[in-house]
Amino acid sequence: MSDRLKIAVLISGSGSNLQAIIDAIQKDNIPCDIQLVVSNQALAYGLKRAEYANLKTKIIDHTSFPDRLTFDQAIGDAIDRAGAELVVLAGFMRIFSHWFVNRYRNKLINIHPSLLPKFKGLDTHVRTLSEGETHHGASVHLVTPELDTGPNILQGRITVHSNDTPESLQNRVHQIEHRIYPTVIQWLATHRLVINETSMVLDHQPLTTNGKVIDYEDI
């Protein structure tokens, strides 16, 4: 791995997590370069964010491919041509094939708006309230072939308030996402976090599959 971590960021929508990563790299001097931003949606606002930051972008429309595997292969080829060492999913709304996940094994991370393993999939804020949960948050995790089941690296946790709505929880969780995703990238870029075939080690201490948890009382 080079002195500066080279990453590719995959998006489908507004790209707010992409923006948080861009801002953190610039503000905190993270030794990291975004080599490529890929979107499967031509009108994704995240592409504008990337262009404003003078980043290389590429649109790979999933509807232009006959099946999931050929779409995944096209994305993989673009990532490899860009020389990315880490693939960062930032609101990328496609499920990858096992082939793709295995191709980037231990080099593929995602952020999910719940405290995994609770509430995999969609509608996490509604489900959190309907289940009467006292805490909610976001998880950065390694991607494995099964959806939202990879080991957690870092979770940001908030207390659910009695007057919270799905919309207020979404807004609060977004704030957490924008903090913890750049943090994990910084850990990887500075070699504080080391991921291999059998373990994840943070500051020379093994991480469990639950990862590290940070409580955010100010959100």
mmCIF file of C-alpha atoms in Angstrom:
data_model
loop_
_atom_site.group_PDB
_atom_site.id
_atom_site.type_symbol
_atom_site.label_atom_id
_atom_site.label_comp_id
_atom_site.label_asym_id
_atom_site.label_seq_id
_atom_site.Cartn_x
_atom_site.Cartn_y
_atom_site.Cartn_z
ATOM 1 C CA MET A 1 0.000 0.000 0.000
ATOM 2 C CA SER A 2 1.297 3.454 -0.934
ATOM 3 C CA ASP A 3 1.916 6.319 1.470
ATOM 4 C CA ARG A 4 -1.503 7.769 0.572
ATOM 5 C CA LEU A 5 -4.489 5.456 0.602
ATOM 6 C CA LYS A 6 -6.213 5.425 -2.783
ATOM 7 C CA ILE A 7 -9.972 4.951 -2.639
ATOM 8 C CA ALA A 8 -12.948 4.673 -4.966
ATOM 9 C CA VAL A 9 -16.317 5.924 -3.723
ATOM 10 C CA LEU A 10 -19.555 4.470 -5.099
ATOM 11 C CA ILE A 11 -22.766 6.504 -4.886
ATOM 12 C CA SER A 12 -26.339 6.514 -6.148
ATOM 13 C CA GLY A 13 -27.804 9.724 -4.732
ATOM 14 C CA SER A 14 -27.045 13.005 -3.021
ATOM 15 C CA GLY A 15 -23.545 12.047 -1.930
ATOM 16 C CA SER A 16 -23.634 13.609 1.524
ATOM 17 C CA ASN A 17 -21.259 10.965 2.872
ATOM 18 C CA LEU A 18 -18.984 11.552 -0.105
ATOM 19 C CA GLN A 19 -18.941 15.241 0.804
ATOM 20 C CA ALA A 20 -18.129 14.430 4.426
ATOM 21 C CA ILE A 21 -15.192 12.318 3.260
ATOM 22 C CA ILE A 22 -13.961 15.049 0.885
ATOM 23 C CA ASP A 23 -14.188 17.655 3.654
ATOM 24 C CA ALA A 24 -12.394 15.446 6.174
ATOM 25 C CA ILE A 25 -9.543 14.666 3.792
ATOM 26 C CA GLN A 26 -9.018 18.380 3.178
ATOM 27 C CA LYS A 27 -9.552 19.584 6.743
ATOM 28 C CA ASP A 28 -7.807 16.825 8.685
ATOM 29 C CA ASN A 29 -5.019 16.151 6.188
ATOM 30 C CA ILE A 30 -5.944 12.472 5.946
ATOM 31 C CA PRO A 31 -3.292 10.775 3.764
ATOM 32 C CA CYS A 32 -5.919 9.603 1.312
ATOM 33 C CA ASP A 33 -6.846 10.354 -2.304
ATOM 34 C CA ILE A 34 -10.209 9.741 -3.951
ATOM 35 C CA GLN A 35 -9.173 8.248 -7.277
ATOM 36 C CA LEU A 36 -12.676 7.783 -8.667
ATOM 37 C CA VAL A 37 -16.337 8.417 -7.887
ATOM 38 C CA VAL A 38 -18.722 5.978 -9.573
ATOM 39 C CA SER A 39 -22.487 6.374 -9.792
ATOM 40 C CA ASN A 40 -25.087 4.081 -11.289
ATOM 41 C CA GLN A 41 -27.404 7.107 -11.598
ATOM 42 C CA ALA A 42 -26.542 9.807 -14.121
ATOM 43 C CA LEU A 43 -28.490 12.477 -12.228
ATOM 44 C CA ALA A 44 -27.031 11.731 -8.789
ATOM 45 C CA TYR A 45 -26.149 15.013 -7.089
ATOM 46 C CA GLY A 46 -23.077 13.353 -5.636
ATOM 47 C CA LEU A 47 -21.528 13.579 -9.103
ATOM 48 C CA LYS A 48 -21.774 17.372 -8.845
ATOM 49 C CA ARG A 49 -20.070 17.259 -5.459
ATOM 50 C CA ALA A 50 -17.250 15.222 -6.997
ATOM 51 C CA GLU A 51 -16.882 17.603 -9.925
ATOM 52 C CA TYR A 52 -16.752 20.618 -7.589
ATOM 53 C CA ALA A 53 -13.857 18.864 -5.806
ATOM 54 C CA ASN A 54 -12.114 18.161 -9.138
ATOM 55 C CA LEU A 55 -12.493 14.404 -8.748
ATOM 56 C CA LYS A 56 -12.693 11.940 -11.597
ATOM 57 C CA THR A 57 -16.209 10.566 -12.071
ATOM 58 C CA LYS A 58 -17.756 7.748 -14.038
ATOM 59 C CA ILE A 59 -21.379 6.803 -14.662
ATOM 60 C CA ILE A 60 -22.035 3.079 -14.982
ATOM 61 C CA ASP A 61 -25.784 2.625 -15.478
ATOM 62 C CA HIS A 62 -26.916 -0.762 -14.208
ATOM 63 C CA THR A 63 -29.823 -0.781 -16.683
ATOM 64 C CA SER A 64 -27.330 -0.950 -19.554
ATOM 65 C CA PHE A 65 -26.155 -4.428 -18.556
ATOM 66 C CA PRO A 66 -27.892 -7.776 -19.067
ATOM 67 C CA ASP A 67 -27.267 -9.010 -15.533
ATOM 68 C CA ARG A 68 -25.740 -8.180 -12.177
ATOM 69 C CA LEU A 69 -22.436 -9.907 -12.838
ATOM 70 C CA THR A 70 -21.574 -7.972 -15.999
ATOM 71 C CA PHE A 71 -22.500 -4.719 -14.247
ATOM 72 C CA ASP A 72 -20.278 -5.634 -11.308
ATOM 73 C CA GLN A 73 -17.436 -6.540 -13.676
ATOM 74 C CA ALA A 74 -17.668 -3.122 -15.333
ATOM 75 C CA ILE A 75 -17.468 -1.397 -11.952
ATOM 76 C CA GLY A 76 -14.579 -3.606 -10.894
ATOM 77 C CA ASP A 77 -12.665 -2.818 -14.072
ATOM 78 C CA ALA A 78 -13.135 0.930 -13.491
ATOM 79 C CA ILE A 79 -11.981 0.622 -9.883
ATOM 80 C CA ASP A 80 -8.900 -1.333 -10.886
ATOM 81 C CA ARG A 81 -7.995 1.079 -13.677
ATOM 82 C CA ALA A 82 -8.177 3.915 -11.140
ATOM 83 C CA GLY A 83 -5.720 2.082 -8.904
ATOM 84 C CA ALA A 84 -8.011 2.155 -5.858
ATOM 85 C CA GLU A 85 -6.932 0.149 -2.823
ATOM 86 C CA LEU A 86 -10.189 0.565 -0.883
ATOM 87 C CA VAL A 87 -13.786 0.639 -2.146
ATOM 88 C CA VAL A 88 -16.135 2.858 -0.149
ATOM 89 C CA LEU A 89 -19.899 2.416 -0.586
ATOM 90 C CA ALA A 90 -21.584 5.729 0.211
ATOM 91 C CA GLY A 91 -25.271 5.347 -0.467
ATOM 92 C CA PHE A 92 -24.762 2.955 -3.369
ATOM 93 C CA MET A 93 -28.183 1.368 -3.829
ATOM 94 C CA ARG A 94 -27.267 -1.841 -5.596
ATOM 95 C CA ILE A 95 -26.602 -5.275 -4.129
ATOM 96 C CA PHE A 96 -23.337 -6.766 -5.336
ATOM 97 C CA SER A 97 -22.777 -10.282 -6.559
ATOM 98 C CA HIS A 98 -20.648 -12.684 -4.542
ATOM 99 C CA TRP A 99 -18.053 -12.361 -7.305
ATOM 100 C CA PHE A 100 -17.617 -8.638 -6.661
ATOM 101 C CA VAL A 101 -17.538 -8.959 -2.874
ATOM 102 C CA ASN A 102 -14.936 -11.686 -3.063
ATOM 103 C CA ARG A 103 -12.877 -9.681 -5.564
ATOM 104 C CA TYR A 104 -12.553 -6.863 -3.009
ATOM 105 C CA ARG A 105 -12.543 -9.012 0.093
ATOM 106 C CA ASN A 106 -11.416 -6.997 3.142
ATOM 107 C CA LYS A 107 -11.135 -3.893 0.917
ATOM 108 C CA LEU A 108 -14.844 -3.084 0.662
ATOM 109 C CA ILE A 109 -16.671 -1.053 3.333
ATOM 110 C CA ASN A 110 -20.211 0.245 3.702
ATOM 111 C CA ILE A 111 -22.171 2.503 6.018
ATOM 112 C CA HIS A 112 -25.634 1.463 7.181
ATOM 113 C CA PRO A 113 -28.208 3.548 9.121
ATOM 114 C CA SER A 114 -28.733 1.233 12.078
ATOM 115 C CA LEU A 115 -26.838 -0.446 14.877
ATOM 116 C CA LEU A 116 -26.123 -3.664 13.034
ATOM 117 C CA PRO A 117 -26.964 -6.496 13.360
ATOM 118 C CA LYS A 118 -30.297 -4.840 14.170
ATOM 119 C CA PHE A 119 -32.423 -3.633 11.272
ATOM 120 C CA LYS A 120 -30.647 -4.826 8.179
ATOM 121 C CA GLY A 121 -32.050 -3.548 4.915
ATOM 122 C CA LEU A 122 -34.376 -0.589 4.447
ATOM 123 C CA ASP A 123 -36.668 1.605 6.581
ATOM 124 C CA THR A 124 -34.401 1.444 9.608
ATOM 125 C CA HIS A 125 -35.706 4.619 11.248
ATOM 126 C CA VAL A 126 -39.343 3.545 11.049
ATOM 127 C CA ARG A 127 -38.470 0.088 12.352
ATOM 128 C CA THR A 128 -36.429 1.514 15.219
ATOM 129 C CA LEU A 129 -39.422 3.514 16.430
ATOM 130 C CA SER A 130 -41.955 0.746 15.871
ATOM 131 C CA GLU A 131 -39.829 -1.676 17.906
ATOM 132 C CA GLY A 132 -39.505 0.794 20.778
ATOM 133 C CA GLU A 133 -35.703 0.868 20.646
ATOM 134 C CA THR A 134 -33.948 3.144 23.129
ATOM 135 C CA HIS A 135 -30.869 3.600 20.914
ATOM 136 C CA HIS A 136 -30.232 4.031 17.214
ATOM 137 C CA GLY A 137 -27.286 4.967 15.054
ATOM 138 C CA ALA A 138 -25.083 4.010 12.136
ATOM 139 C CA SER A 139 -22.524 1.288 11.439
ATOM 140 C CA VAL A 140 -19.448 1.168 9.237
ATOM 141 C CA HIS A 141 -18.828 -2.460 8.374
ATOM 142 C CA LEU A 142 -16.903 -4.742 6.082
ATOM 143 C CA VAL A 143 -18.999 -5.997 3.185
ATOM 144 C CA THR A 144 -19.524 -9.747 2.917
ATOM 145 C CA PRO A 145 -21.690 -11.695 0.443
ATOM 146 C CA GLU A 146 -24.703 -11.662 2.788
ATOM 147 C CA LEU A 147 -26.465 -8.279 2.981
ATOM 148 C CA ASP A 148 -25.490 -6.112 5.985
ATOM 149 C CA THR A 149 -23.866 -8.995 7.854
ATOM 150 C CA GLY A 150 -20.164 -8.149 7.664
ATOM 151 C CA PRO A 151 -18.265 -7.401 10.895
ATOM 152 C CA ASN A 152 -18.703 -3.898 12.269
ATOM 153 C CA ILE A 153 -15.710 -1.580 12.400
ATOM 154 C CA LEU A 154 -17.255 1.480 14.057
ATOM 155 C CA GLN A 155 -20.740 2.351 15.283
ATOM 156 C CA GLY A 156 -22.063 5.749 16.296
ATOM 157 C CA ARG A 157 -24.923 5.551 18.778
ATOM 158 C CA ILE A 158 -27.581 8.042 19.882
ATOM 159 C CA THR A 159 -30.447 7.887 22.365
ATOM 160 C CA VAL A 160 -33.912 7.761 20.822
ATOM 161 C CA HIS A 161 -35.991 10.635 22.172
ATOM 162 C CA SER A 162 -39.682 10.365 22.983
ATOM 163 C CA ASN A 163 -40.507 13.014 20.372
ATOM 164 C CA ASP A 164 -38.366 11.506 17.597
ATOM 165 C CA THR A 165 -39.947 10.828 14.215
ATOM 166 C CA PRO A 166 -38.510 8.825 11.322
ATOM 167 C CA GLU A 167 -37.470 12.134 9.771
ATOM 168 C CA SER A 168 -35.732 13.456 12.894
ATOM 169 C CA LEU A 169 -33.953 10.140 13.385
ATOM 170 C CA GLN A 170 -32.824 10.201 9.776
ATOM 171 C CA ASN A 171 -31.379 13.688 10.223
ATOM 172 C CA ARG A 172 -29.612 12.751 13.441
ATOM 173 C CA VAL A 173 -28.211 9.527 12.004
ATOM 174 C CA HIS A 174 -26.917 11.404 8.959
ATOM 175 C CA GLN A 175 -24.842 13.545 11.324
ATOM 176 C CA ILE A 176 -23.369 10.386 12.826
ATOM 177 C CA GLU A 177 -22.593 8.931 9.408
ATOM 178 C CA HIS A 178 -20.705 12.085 8.454
ATOM 179 C CA ARG A 179 -18.497 11.646 11.513
ATOM 180 C CA ILE A 180 -17.794 7.939 11.636
ATOM 181 C CA TYR A 181 -17.173 7.214 7.942
ATOM 182 C CA PRO A 182 -14.255 9.667 7.632
ATOM 183 C CA THR A 183 -12.956 8.354 10.959
ATOM 184 C CA VAL A 184 -12.700 4.784 9.649
ATOM 185 C CA ILE A 185 -11.008 5.973 6.458
ATOM 186 C CA GLN A 186 -8.517 7.934 8.544
ATOM 187 C CA TRP A 187 -7.800 4.828 10.644
ATOM 188 C CA LEU A 188 -7.089 2.842 7.499
ATOM 189 C CA ALA A 189 -5.042 5.580 5.824
ATOM 190 C CA THR A 190 -2.836 6.018 8.890
ATOM 191 C CA HIS A 191 -2.563 2.256 9.487
ATOM 192 C CA ARG A 192 -4.223 2.496 12.898
ATOM 193 C CA LEU A 193 -6.692 -0.077 11.569
ATOM 194 C CA VAL A 194 -5.314 -3.217 9.951
ATOM 195 C CA ILE A 195 -7.673 -5.699 8.298
ATOM 196 C CA ASN A 196 -6.566 -9.146 7.195
ATOM 197 C CA GLU A 197 -8.134 -12.514 6.470
ATOM 198 C CA THR A 198 -8.691 -13.461 10.092
ATOM 199 C CA SER A 199 -8.930 -10.276 12.150
ATOM 200 C CA MET A 200 -9.317 -6.525 12.444
ATOM 201 C CA VAL A 201 -6.831 -4.749 14.698
ATOM 202 C CA LEU A 202 -7.239 -1.148 15.880
ATOM 203 C CA ASP A 203 -4.317 0.478 17.690
ATOM 204 C CA HIS A 204 -2.769 -2.976 18.175
ATOM 205 C CA GLN A 205 -5.925 -4.299 19.868
ATOM 206 C CA PRO A 206 -8.233 -6.840 18.199
ATOM 207 C CA LEU A 207 -11.712 -5.615 17.294
ATOM 208 C CA THR A 208 -14.663 -7.900 17.907
ATOM 209 C CA THR A 209 -17.315 -8.327 15.213
ATOM 210 C CA ASN A 210 -19.328 -5.654 17.057
ATOM 211 C CA GLY A 211 -16.587 -3.112 16.366
ATOM 212 C CA LYS A 212 -15.933 0.034 18.369
ATOM 213 C CA VAL A 213 -18.939 2.020 19.611
ATOM 214 C CA ILE A 214 -18.996 5.776 20.186
ATOM 215 C CA ASP A 215 -21.915 7.476 21.953
ATOM 216 C CA TYR A 216 -22.885 10.886 20.591
ATOM 217 C CA GLU A 217 -24.763 12.820 23.262
ATOM 218 C CA ASP A 218 -24.561 16.077 21.279
ATOM 219 C CA ILE A 219 -26.682 14.808 18.365
#
